[in-house]
XYZ file of N, CA, C and O in Angstrom:
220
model
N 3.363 -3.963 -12.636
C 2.554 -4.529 -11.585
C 1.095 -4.437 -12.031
O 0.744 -3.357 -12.506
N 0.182 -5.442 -11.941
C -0.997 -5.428 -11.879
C -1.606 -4.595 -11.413
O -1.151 -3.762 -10.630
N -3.009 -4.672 -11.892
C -4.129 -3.812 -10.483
C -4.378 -4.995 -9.590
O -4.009 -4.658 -8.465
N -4.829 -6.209 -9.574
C -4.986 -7.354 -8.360
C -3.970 -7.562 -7.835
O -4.029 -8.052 -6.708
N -2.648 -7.278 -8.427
C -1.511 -7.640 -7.506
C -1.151 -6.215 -6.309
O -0.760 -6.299 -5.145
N -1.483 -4.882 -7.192
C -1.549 -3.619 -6.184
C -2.283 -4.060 -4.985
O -1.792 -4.154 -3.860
N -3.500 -4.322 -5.317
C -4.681 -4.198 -4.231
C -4.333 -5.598 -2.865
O -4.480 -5.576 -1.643
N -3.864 -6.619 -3.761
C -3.119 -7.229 -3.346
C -1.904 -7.148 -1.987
O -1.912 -7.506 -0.809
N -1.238 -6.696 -2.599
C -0.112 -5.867 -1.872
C -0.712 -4.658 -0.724
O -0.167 -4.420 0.354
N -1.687 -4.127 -1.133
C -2.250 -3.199 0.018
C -2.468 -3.687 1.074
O -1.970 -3.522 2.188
N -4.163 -5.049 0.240
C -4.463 -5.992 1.939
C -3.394 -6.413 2.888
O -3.467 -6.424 4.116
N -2.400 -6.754 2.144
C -1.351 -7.424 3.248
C -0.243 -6.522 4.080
O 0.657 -6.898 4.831
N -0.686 -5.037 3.621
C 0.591 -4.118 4.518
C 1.749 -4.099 3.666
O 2.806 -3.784 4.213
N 1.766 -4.348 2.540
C 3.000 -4.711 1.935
C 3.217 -3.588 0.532
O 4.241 -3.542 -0.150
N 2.008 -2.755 0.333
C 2.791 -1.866 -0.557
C 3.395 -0.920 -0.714
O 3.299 0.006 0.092
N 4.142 -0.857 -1.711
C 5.770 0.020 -0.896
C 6.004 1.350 -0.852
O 7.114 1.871 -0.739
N 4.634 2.079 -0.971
C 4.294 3.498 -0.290
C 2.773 3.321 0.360
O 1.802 2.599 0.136
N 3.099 4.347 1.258
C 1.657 4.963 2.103
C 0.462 5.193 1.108
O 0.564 5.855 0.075
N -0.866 4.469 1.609
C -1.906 4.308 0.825
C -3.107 4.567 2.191
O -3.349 4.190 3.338
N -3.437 5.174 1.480
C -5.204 6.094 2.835
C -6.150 5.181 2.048
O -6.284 5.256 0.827
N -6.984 4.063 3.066
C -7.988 3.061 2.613
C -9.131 4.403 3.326
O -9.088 4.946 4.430
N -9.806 4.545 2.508
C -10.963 5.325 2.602
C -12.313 4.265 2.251
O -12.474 3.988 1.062
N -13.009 3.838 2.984
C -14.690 3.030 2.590
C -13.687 1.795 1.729
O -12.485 1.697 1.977
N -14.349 0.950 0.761
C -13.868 0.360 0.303
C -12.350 0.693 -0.906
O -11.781 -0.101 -1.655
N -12.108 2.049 -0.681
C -11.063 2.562 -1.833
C -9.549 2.773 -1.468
O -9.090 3.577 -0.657
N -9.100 2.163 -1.995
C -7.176 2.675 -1.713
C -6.769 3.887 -2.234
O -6.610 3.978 -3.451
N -6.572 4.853 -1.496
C -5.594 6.214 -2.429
C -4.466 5.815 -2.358
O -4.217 5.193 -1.325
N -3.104 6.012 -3.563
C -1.790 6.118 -2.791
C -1.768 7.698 -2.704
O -2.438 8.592 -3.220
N -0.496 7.641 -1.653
C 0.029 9.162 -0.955
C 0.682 9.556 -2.166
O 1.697 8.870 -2.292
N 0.534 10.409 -3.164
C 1.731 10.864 -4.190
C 3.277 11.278 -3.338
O 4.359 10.699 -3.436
N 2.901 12.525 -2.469
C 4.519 12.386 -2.085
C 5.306 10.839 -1.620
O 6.533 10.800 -1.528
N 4.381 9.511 -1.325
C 4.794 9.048 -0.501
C 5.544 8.212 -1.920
O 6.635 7.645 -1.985
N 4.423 8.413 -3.029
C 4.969 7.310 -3.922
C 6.373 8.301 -4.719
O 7.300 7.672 -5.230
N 6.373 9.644 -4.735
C 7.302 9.890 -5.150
C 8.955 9.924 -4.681
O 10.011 9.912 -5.313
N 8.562 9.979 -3.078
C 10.221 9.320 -2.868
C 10.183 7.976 -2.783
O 11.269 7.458 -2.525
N 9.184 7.193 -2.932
C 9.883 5.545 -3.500
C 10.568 5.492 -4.849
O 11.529 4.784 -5.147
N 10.023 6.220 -5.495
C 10.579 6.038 -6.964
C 11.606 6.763 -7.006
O 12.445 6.224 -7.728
N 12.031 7.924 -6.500
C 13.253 8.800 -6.398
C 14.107 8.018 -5.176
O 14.974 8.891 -5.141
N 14.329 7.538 -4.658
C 15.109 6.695 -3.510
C 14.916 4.878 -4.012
O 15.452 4.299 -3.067
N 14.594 4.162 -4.665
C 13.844 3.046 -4.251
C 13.418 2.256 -3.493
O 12.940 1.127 -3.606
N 13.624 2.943 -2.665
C 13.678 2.059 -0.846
C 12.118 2.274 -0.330
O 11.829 3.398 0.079
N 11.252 1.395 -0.332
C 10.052 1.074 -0.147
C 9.459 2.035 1.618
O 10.012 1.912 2.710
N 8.332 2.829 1.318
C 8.278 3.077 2.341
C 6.685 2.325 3.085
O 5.710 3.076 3.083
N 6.447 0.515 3.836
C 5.827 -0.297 3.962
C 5.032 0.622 4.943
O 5.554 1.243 5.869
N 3.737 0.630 4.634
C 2.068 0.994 5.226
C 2.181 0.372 6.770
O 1.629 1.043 7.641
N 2.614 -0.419 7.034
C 2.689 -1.531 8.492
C 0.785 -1.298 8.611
O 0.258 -1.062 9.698
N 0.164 -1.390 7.611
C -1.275 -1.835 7.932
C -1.497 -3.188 7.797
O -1.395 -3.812 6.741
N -1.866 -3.737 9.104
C -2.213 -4.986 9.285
C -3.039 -5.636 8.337
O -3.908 -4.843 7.973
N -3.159 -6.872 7.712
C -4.027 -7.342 6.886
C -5.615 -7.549 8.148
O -5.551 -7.682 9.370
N -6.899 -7.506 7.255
C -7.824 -7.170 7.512
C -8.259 -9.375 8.343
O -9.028 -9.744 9.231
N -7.486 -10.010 7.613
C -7.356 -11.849 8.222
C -6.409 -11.992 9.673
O -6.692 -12.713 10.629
N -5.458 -11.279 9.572
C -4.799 -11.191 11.114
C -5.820 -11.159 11.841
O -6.805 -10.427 11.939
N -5.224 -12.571 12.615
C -5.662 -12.487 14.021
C -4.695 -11.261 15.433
O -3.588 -10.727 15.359
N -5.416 -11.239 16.205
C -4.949 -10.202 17.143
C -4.456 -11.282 18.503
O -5.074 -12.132 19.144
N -3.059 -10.774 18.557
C -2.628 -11.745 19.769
C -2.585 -11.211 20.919
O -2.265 -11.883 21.900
């Protein structure tokens, strides 16, 4: 995977462990990324992209 396709994947809620957006910076969660990779079953941020509108 890329780095534009990571950051990518962040804006949209879609990458497949827990990531803490701090100011303009993405951390990922290490435990979060380590049971994705030990399970492969994605665990999705459900952070709204920053273009969603609010209904």
């Amino acid at each position: 995977m890329s780095r534009s396709k990571g950051y990518d994947l962040v804006r949209r809620g879609e990458f497949p462990c827990r990531v803490l957006l701090i100011g303009r910076t993405a951390r990922v969660v290490t435990a979060s990324l380590l049971r994705v990779l030990e399970s492969g079953e994605p665990e999705h941020n459900g952070v709204p992209s920053s273009s969603a509108n609010p209904s």
